[in-house]
Tab-separated table of C-alpha atoms in Angstrom:
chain	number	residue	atom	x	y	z
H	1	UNK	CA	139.659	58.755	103.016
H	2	UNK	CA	140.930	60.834	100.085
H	3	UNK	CA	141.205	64.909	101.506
H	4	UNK	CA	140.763	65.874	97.894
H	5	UNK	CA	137.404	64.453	97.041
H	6	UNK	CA	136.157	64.506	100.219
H	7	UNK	CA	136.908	67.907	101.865
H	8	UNK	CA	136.213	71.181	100.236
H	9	UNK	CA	136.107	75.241	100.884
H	10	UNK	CA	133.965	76.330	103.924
H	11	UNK	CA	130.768	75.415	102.978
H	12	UNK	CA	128.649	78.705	104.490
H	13	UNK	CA	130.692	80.701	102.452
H	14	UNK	CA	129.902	79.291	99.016
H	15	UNK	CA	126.756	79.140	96.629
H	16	UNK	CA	124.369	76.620	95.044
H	17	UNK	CA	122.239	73.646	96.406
H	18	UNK	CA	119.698	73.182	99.937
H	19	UNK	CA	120.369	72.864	103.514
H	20	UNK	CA	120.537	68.598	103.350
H	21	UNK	CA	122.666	68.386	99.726
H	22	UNK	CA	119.823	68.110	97.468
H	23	UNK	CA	119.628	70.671	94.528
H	24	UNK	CA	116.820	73.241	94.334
H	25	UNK	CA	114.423	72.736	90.939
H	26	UNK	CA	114.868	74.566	88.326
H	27	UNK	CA	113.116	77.915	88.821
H	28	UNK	CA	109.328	78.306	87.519
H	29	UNK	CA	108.850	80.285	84.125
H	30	UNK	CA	106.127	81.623	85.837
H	31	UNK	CA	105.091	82.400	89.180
H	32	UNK	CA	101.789	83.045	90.691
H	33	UNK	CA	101.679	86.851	91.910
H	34	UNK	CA	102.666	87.591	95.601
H	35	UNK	CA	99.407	88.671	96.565
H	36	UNK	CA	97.609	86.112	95.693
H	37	UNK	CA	99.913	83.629	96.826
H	38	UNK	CA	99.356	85.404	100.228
H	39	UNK	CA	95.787	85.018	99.863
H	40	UNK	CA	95.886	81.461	99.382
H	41	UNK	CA	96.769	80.998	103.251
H	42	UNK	CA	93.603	82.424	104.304
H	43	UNK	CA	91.708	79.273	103.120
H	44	UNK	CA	87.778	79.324	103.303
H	45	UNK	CA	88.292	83.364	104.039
H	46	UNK	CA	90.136	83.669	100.599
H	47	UNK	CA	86.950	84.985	99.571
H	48	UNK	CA	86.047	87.719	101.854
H	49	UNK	CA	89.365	89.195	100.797
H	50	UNK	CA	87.784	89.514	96.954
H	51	UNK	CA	84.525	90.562	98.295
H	52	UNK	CA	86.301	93.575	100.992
H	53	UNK	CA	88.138	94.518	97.930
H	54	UNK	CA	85.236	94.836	95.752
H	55	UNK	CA	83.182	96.869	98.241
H	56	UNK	CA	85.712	98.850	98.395
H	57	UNK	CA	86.068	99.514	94.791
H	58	UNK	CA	82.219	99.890	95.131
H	59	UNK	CA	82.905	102.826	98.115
H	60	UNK	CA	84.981	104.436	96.215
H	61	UNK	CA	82.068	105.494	93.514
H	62	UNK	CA	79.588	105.686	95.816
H	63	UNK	CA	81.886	108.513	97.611
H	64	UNK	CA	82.146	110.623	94.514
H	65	UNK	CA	78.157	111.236	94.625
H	66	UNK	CA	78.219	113.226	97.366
H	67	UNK	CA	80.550	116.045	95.673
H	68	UNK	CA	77.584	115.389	92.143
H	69	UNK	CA	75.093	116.089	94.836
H	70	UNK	CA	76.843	119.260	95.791
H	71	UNK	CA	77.063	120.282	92.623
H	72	UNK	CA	73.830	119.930	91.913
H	73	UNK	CA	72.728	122.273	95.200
H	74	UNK	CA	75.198	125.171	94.295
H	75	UNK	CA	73.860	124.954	90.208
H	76	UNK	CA	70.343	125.079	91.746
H	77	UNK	CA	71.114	127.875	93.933
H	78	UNK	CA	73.257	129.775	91.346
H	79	UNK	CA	70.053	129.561	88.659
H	80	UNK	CA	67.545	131.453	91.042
H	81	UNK	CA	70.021	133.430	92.962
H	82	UNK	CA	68.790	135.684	94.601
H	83	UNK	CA	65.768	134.230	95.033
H	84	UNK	CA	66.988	131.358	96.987
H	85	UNK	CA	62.883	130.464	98.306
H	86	UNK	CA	62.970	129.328	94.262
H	87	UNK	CA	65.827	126.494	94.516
H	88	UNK	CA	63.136	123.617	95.722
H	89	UNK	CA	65.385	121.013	93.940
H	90	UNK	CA	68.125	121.564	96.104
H	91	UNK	CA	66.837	120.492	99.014
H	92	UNK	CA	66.181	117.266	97.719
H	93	UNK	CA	70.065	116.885	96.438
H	94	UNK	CA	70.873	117.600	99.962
H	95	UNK	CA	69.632	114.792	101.384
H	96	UNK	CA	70.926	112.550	98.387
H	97	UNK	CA	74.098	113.943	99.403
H	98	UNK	CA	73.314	112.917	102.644
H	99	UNK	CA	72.266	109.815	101.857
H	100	UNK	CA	75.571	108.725	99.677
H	101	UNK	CA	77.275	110.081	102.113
H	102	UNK	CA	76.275	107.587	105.040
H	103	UNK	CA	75.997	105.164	102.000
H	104	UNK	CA	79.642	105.274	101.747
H	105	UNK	CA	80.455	104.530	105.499
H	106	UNK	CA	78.678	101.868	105.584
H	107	UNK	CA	80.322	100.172	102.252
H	108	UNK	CA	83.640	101.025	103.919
H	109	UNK	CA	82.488	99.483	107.103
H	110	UNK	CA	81.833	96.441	105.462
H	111	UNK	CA	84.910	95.586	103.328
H	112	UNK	CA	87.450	96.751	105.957
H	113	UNK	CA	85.349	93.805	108.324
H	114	UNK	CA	86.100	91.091	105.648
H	115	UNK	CA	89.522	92.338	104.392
H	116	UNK	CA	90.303	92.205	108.463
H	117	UNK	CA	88.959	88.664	108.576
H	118	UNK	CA	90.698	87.293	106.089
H	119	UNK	CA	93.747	89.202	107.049
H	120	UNK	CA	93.995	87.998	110.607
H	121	UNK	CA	93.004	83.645	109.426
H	122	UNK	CA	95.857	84.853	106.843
H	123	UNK	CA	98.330	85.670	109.232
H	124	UNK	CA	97.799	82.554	111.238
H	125	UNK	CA	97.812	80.278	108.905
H	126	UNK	CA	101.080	81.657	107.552
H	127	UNK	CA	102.667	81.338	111.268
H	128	UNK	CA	100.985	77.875	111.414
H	129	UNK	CA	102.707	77.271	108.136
H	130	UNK	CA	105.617	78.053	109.080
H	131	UNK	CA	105.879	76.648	112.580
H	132	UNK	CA	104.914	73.109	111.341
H	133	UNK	CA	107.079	72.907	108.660
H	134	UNK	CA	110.342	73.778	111.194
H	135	UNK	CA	109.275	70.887	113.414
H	136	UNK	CA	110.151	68.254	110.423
H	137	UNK	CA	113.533	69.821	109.043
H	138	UNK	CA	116.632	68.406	109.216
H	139	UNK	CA	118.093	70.105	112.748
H	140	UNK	CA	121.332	71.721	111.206
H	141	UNK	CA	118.816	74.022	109.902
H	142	UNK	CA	118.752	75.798	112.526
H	143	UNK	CA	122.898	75.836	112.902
H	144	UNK	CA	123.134	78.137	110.478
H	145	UNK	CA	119.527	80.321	111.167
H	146	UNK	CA	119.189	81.887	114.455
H	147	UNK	CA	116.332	82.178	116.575
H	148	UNK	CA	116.226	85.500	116.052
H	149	UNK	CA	115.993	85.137	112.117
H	150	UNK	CA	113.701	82.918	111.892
H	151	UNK	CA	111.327	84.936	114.522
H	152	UNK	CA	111.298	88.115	112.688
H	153	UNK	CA	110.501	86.033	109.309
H	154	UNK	CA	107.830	84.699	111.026
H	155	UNK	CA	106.278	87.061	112.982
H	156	UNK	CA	107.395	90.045	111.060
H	157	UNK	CA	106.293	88.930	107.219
H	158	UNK	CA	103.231	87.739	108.748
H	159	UNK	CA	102.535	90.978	110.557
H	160	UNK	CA	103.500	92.752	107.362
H	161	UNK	CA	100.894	90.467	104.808
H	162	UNK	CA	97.874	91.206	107.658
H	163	UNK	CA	98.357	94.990	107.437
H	164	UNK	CA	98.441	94.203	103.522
H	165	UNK	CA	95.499	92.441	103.519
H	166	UNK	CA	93.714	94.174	106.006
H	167	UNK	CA	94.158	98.155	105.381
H	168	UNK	CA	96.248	98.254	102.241
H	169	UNK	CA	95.246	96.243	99.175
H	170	UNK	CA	91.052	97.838	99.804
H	171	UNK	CA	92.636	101.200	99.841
H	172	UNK	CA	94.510	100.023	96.844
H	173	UNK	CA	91.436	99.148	94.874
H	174	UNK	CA	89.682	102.152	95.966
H	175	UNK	CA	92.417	104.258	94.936
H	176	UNK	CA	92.616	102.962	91.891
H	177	UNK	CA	88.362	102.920	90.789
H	178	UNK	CA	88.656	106.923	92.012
H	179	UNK	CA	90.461	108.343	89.448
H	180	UNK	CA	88.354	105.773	86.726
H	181	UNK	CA	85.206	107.608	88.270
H	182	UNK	CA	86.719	110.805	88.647
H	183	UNK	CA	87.810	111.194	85.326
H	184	UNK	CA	84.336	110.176	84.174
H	185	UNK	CA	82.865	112.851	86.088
H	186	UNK	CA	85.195	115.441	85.520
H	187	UNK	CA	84.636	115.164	81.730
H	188	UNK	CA	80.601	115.592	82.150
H	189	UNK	CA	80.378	119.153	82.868
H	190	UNK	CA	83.450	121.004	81.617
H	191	UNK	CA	86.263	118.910	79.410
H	192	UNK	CA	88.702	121.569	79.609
H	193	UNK	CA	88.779	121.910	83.230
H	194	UNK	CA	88.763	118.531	83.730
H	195	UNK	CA	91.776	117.549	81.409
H	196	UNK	CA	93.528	120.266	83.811
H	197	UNK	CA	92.770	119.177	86.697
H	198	UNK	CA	94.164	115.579	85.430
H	199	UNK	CA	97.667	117.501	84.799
H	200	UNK	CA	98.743	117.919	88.917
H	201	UNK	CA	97.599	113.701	88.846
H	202	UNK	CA	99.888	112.460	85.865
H	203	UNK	CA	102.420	114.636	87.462
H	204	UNK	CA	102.440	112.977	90.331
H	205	UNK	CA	102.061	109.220	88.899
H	206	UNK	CA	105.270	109.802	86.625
H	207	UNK	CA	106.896	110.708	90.018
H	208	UNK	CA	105.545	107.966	92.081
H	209	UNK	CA	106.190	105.651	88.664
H	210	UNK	CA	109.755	106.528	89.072
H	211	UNK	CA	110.445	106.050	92.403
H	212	UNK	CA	108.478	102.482	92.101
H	213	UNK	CA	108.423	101.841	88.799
H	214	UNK	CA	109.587	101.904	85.667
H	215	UNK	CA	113.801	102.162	85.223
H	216	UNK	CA	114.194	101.901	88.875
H	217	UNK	CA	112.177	99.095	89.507
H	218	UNK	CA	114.880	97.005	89.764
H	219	UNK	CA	116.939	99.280	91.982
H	220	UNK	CA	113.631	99.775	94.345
H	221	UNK	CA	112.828	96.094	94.937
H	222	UNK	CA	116.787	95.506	95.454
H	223	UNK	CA	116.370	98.076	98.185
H	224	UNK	CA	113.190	96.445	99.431
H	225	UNK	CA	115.152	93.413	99.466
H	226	UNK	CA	118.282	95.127	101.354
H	227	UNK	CA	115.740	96.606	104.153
H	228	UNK	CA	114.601	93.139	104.807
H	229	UNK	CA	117.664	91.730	105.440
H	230	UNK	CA	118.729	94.559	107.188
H	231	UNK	CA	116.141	94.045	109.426
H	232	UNK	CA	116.550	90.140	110.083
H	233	UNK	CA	120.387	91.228	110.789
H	234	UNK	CA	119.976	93.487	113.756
H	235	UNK	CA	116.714	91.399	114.584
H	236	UNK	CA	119.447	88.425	115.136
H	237	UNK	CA	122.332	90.528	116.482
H	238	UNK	CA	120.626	91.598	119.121
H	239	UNK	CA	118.734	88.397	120.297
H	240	UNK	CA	122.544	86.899	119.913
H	241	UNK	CA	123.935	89.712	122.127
H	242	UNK	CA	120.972	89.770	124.891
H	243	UNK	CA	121.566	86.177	125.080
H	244	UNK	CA	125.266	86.263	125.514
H	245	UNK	CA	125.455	89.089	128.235
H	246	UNK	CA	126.200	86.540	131.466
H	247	UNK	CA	129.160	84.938	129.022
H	248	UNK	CA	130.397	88.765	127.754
H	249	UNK	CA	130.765	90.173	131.606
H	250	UNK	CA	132.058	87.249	132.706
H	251	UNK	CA	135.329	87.813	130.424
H	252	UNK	CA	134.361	91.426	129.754
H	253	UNK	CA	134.032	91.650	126.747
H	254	UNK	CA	131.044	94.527	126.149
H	255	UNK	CA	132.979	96.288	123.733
H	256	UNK	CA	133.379	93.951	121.427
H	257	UNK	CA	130.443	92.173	121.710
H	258	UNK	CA	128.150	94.843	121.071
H	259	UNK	CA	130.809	95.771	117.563
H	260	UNK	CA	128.550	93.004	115.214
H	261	UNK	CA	125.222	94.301	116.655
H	262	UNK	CA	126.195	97.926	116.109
H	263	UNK	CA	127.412	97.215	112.812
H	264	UNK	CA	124.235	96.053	111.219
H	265	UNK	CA	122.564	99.189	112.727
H	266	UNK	CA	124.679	101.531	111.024
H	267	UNK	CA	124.715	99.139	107.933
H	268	UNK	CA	121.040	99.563	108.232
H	269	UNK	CA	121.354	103.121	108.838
H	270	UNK	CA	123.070	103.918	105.838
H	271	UNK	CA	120.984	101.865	103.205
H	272	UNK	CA	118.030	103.521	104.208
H	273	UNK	CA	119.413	107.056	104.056
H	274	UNK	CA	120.737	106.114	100.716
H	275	UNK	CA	117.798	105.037	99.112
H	276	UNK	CA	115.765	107.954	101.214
H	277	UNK	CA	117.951	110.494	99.138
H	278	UNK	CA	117.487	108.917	95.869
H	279	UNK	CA	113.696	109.766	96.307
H	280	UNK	CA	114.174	112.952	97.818
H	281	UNK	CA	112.767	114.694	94.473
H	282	UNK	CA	110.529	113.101	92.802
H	283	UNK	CA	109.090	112.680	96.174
H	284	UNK	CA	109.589	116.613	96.719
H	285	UNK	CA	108.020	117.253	92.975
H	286	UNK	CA	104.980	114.900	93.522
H	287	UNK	CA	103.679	115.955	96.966
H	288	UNK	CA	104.091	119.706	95.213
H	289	UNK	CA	102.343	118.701	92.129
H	290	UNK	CA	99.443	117.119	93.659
H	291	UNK	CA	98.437	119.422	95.652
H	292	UNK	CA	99.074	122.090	93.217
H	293	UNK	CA	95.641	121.049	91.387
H	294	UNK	CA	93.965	124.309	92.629
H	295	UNK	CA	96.697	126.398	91.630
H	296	UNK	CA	96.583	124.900	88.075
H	297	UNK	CA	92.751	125.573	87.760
H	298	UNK	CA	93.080	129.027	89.094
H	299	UNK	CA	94.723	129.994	85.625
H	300	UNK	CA	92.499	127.396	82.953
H	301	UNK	CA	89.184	129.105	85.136
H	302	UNK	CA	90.605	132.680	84.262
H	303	UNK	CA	90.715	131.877	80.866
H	304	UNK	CA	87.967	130.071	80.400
H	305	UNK	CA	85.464	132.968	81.939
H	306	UNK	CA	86.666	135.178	79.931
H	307	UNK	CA	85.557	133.583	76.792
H	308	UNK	CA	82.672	131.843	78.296
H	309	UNK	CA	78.740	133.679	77.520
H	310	UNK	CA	77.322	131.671	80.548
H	311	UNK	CA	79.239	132.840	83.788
H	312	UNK	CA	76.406	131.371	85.910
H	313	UNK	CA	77.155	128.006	85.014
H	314	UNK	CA	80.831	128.451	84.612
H	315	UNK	CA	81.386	129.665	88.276
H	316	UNK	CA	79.004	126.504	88.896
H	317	UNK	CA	81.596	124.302	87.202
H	318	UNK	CA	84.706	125.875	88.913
H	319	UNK	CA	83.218	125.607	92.106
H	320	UNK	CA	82.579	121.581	91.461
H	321	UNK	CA	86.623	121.622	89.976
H	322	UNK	CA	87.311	123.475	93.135
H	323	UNK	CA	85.625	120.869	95.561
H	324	UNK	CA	87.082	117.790	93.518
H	325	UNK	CA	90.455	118.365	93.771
H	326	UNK	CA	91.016	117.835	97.107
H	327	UNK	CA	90.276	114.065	96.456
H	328	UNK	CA	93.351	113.880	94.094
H	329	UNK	CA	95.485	114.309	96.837
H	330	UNK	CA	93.984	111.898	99.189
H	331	UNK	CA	93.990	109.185	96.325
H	332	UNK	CA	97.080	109.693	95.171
H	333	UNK	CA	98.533	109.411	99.059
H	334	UNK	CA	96.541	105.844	98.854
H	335	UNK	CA	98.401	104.275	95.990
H	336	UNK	CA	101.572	105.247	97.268
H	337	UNK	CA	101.454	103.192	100.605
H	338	UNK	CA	99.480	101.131	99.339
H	339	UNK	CA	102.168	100.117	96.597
H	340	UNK	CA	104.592	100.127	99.148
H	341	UNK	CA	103.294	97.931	100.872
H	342	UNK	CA	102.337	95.711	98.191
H	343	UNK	CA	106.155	95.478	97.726
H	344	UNK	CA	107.115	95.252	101.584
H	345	UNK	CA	104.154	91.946	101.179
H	346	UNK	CA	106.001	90.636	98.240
H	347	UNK	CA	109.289	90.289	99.952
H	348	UNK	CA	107.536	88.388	102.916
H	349	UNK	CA	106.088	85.783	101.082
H	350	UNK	CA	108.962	85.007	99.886
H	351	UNK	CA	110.438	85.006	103.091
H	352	UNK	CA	108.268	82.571	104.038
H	353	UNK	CA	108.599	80.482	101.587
H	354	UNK	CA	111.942	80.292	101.767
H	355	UNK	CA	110.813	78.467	105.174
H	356	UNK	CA	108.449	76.197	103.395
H	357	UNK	CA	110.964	75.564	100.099
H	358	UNK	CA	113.224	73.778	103.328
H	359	UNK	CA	113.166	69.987	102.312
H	360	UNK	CA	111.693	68.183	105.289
H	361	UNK	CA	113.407	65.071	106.958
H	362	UNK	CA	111.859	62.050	106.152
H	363	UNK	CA	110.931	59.236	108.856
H	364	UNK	CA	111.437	55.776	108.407
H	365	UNK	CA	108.154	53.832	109.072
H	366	UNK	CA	108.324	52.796	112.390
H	367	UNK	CA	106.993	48.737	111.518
H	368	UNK	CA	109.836	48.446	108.937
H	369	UNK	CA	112.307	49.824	110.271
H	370	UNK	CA	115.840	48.239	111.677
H	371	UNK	CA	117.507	48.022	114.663
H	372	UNK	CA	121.362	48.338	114.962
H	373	UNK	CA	123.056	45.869	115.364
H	374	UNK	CA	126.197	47.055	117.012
H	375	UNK	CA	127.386	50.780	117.621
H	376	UNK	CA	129.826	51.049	114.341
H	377	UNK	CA	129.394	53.850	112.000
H	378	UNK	CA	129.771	54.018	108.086
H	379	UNK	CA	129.841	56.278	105.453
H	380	UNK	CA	128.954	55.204	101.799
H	381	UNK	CA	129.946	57.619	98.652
H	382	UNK	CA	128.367	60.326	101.219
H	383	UNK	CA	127.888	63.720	99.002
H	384	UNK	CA	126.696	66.424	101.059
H	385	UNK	CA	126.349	70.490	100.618
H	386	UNK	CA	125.083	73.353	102.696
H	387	UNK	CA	122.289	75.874	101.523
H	388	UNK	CA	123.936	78.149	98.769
H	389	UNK	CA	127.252	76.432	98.400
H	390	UNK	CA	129.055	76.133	94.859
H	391	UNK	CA	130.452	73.167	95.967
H	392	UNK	CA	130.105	69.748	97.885
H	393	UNK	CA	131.111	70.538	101.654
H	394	UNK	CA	131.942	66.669	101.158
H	395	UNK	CA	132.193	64.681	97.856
H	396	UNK	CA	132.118	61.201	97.498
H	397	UNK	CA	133.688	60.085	101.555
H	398	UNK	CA	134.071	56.368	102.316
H	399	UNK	CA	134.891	55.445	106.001
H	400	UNK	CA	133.551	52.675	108.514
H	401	UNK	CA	134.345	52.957	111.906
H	402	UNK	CA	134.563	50.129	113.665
H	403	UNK	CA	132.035	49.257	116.687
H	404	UNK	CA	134.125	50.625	120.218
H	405	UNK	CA	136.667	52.205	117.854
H	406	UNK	CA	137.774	55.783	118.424
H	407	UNK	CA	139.247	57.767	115.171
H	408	UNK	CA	140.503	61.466	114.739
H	409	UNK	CA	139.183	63.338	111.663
H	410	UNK	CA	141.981	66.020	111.142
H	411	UNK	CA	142.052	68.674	108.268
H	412	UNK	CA	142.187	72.467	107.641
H	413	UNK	CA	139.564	74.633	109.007
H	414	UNK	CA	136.483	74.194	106.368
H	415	UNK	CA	137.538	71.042	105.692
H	416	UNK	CA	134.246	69.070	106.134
H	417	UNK	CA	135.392	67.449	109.838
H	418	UNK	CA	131.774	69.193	111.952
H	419	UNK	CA	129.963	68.351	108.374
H	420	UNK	CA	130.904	64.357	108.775
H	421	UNK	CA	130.035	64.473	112.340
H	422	UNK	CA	126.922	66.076	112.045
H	423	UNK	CA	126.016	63.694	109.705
H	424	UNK	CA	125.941	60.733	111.983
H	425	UNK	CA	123.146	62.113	114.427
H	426	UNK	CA	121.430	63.233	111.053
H	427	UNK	CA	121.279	66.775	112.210
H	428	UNK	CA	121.596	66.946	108.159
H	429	UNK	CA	120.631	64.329	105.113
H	430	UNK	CA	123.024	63.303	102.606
H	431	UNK	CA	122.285	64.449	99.160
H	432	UNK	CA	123.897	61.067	97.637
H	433	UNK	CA	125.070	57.955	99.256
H	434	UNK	CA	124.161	56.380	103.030
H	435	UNK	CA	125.404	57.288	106.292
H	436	UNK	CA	124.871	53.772	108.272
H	437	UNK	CA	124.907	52.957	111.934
H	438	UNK	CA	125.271	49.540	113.294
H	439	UNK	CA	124.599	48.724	109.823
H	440	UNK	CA	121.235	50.292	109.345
């Protein structure tokens, strides 16, 4: 055989094609978006995850009426005070309140049981998925991903999605209906304390847009990206070290074994301290502005009363302002884990397709297929590359072997000899030409 066409680089170390030779597809001009490619493994549930997150946008109206309710008790009160015997209407807001109130729970109740359903057939299905598909790929595959990799994909992305699924993406929609419904409201009985009140909440979403949106969008889903791995490469470090203790005291070598796996912690270490003080303020400026809304109305109420002929039903205003606010922060605490996660989610699926995107090994059909007819080996214009390789690990080999034969394959280190050999048990699949055996 020629060395030149048939040997190349080291193979794991290069770019460009799939684990048995073939090339990937051309990437889609447009993808379907994470979550609902998540939700598509929960089936027949897929639509209790629409119908939690509805109720839950529901909830998250139905909420607001107690604080209207409220409102309506102090007004009533506030009109006859002191004669508080007077204020019959109140009572009946009271139990409205009441009423809305329980309302809510049960709303919340209900969405959280179907977002949990289809969460947990989600997560199975996805480990199902997953499992299945790695019993029909080529077994190099899992040469070059560990055990532990592939069980932190697995069970971590799917752990991740559920939580998604189950806690996150309702909140999400809730969080997000609030402020439609609180701005709404906030505009009905006093405009100019409600357009203040909305000052601490764009605040806050310019922060929160900058540390997960916007210019560093990019830079936050490469980190999101970096954590991941990060976490796969201690995940496999240390299944690699626990499982190589008997041969590392045997020639003591604890030292040195433990250098990779303490490596990726402090390589994990430092990314996430990194990143951690990139955020450091606007996270610092948005928890302060958020739950600086009372502070902010403290000054518009001042001016307001003093140019206001009704201070009956401006302190009944400022007391509803007052009593509002503290949803902002709650709300605004929602849609940031609740994005986070969201992005944590759409680096799993991916993950997990990555498992799925693995070409499976095809079976010959068991009637047609042929025997051997003796135990020589041949290799026809065999092209083969490794997953993300820039070039063929081999290009273009010829060789037969003759039945009872032995013969050395000798070359550099890289050089394709392991690749050729593993070709024969079909631990891999050629991407052009035919590896034969006893002529089949």
């Amino acid at each position: 055989m020629n060395q030149e066409d048939t040997l190349g680089d080291d193979p794991r170390q290069s770019k460009g094609g799939t684990a048995d030779g073939h090339q990937r597809p051309a990437e889609k001009t447009k993808q379907k978006n994470a979550i609902l490619r998540i939700i598509d493994f929960a089936g027949p549930f897929k639509g209790l995850t629409f119908l939690g997150c509805a109720l839950s946008g529901l909830n998250a109206v139905v909420s607001i009426m107690p604080l209207v309710c409220i409102w309506f008790v102090v007004d009533g009160l506030i009109q006859v005070a002191p004669n508080w015997a007077e204020a019959n209407v109140s009572l009946a807001w009271g139990w409205w309140a009441v009423a809305f109130a329980i309302a809510s729970v049960l709303i919340y109740f209900g969405a959280l049981m179907c977002t949990h359903l289809a969460a947990f057939r989600t997560a199975g299905n996805m480990c199902k998925a997953a499992i299945s598909h790695l019993s029909k790929v080529p077994l190099g595959y899992f040469d070059t991903h560990s055990t532990g990799e592939l069980r932190r994909v697995i069970d971590g992305c799917a752990a991740q999605t559920e939580n998604l699924l189950a806690h996150k993406l309702p909140d999400f929609v809730g969080a997000f209906v609030t402020p439609v419904a609180f701005i709404a409201v906030m505009f009905i009985f006093d405009p100019i304390m409600g357009l203040t009140c909305l000052i601490p909440v764009i605040v806050s979403f310019a922060c929160l847009f900058n540390m997960i949106g916007g210019r560093n969008k990019s830079g936050y889903a490469h980190f999101m990206t970096l954590w991941q791995n990060a976490l796969d490469k201690m995940n496999k470090a240390a299944v690699e070290y626990v499982r190589g203790i008997p041969v590392v005291k045997v020639f003591q070598q604890t030292v040195h074994s433990f250098r990779s796996f303490k490596e990726a912690i402090v390589e994990y270490r430092d990314m996430a301290y990194g990143y951690s003080q990139a955020c450091r303020t606007p996270q610092v400026i948005q928890l302060v502005a958020i739950n600086a809304t009372f502070a902010v109305l403290i000054p518009a109420a001042i001016i307001i009363a003093a140019n206001t002929g009704d201070f009956a039903l401006f302190l009944t205003d400022f007391l509803f302002y007052v009593i509002f606010s503290a949803i902002t922060t709650m709300v605004m605490t929602k849609i940031m884990y609740a994005s986070e996660a969201v992005n944590i989610a759409q680096h799993s699926v991916k993950k997990i397709e990555s498992i799925l995107d693995v070409p499976l090994m095809e079976e010959a059909d068991a009637d047609a297929a042929s025997h051997p007819v003796d135990d020589s080996i041949e290799f026809r214009g065999v092209v083969f590359s490794y997953e993300d390789a820039e070039r063929p690990a081999i290009n273009g080999l010829d060789l037969k072997i003759p039945s009872g034969s032995t013969v050395a394959l000798v070359g550099p280190s890289g050089g394709g000899k392991t690749t050729a050999a593993s070709l024969v048990p079909r631990f891999w699949d050629v991407a052009e030409g035919q590896v034969l055996v006893g002529g089949v």
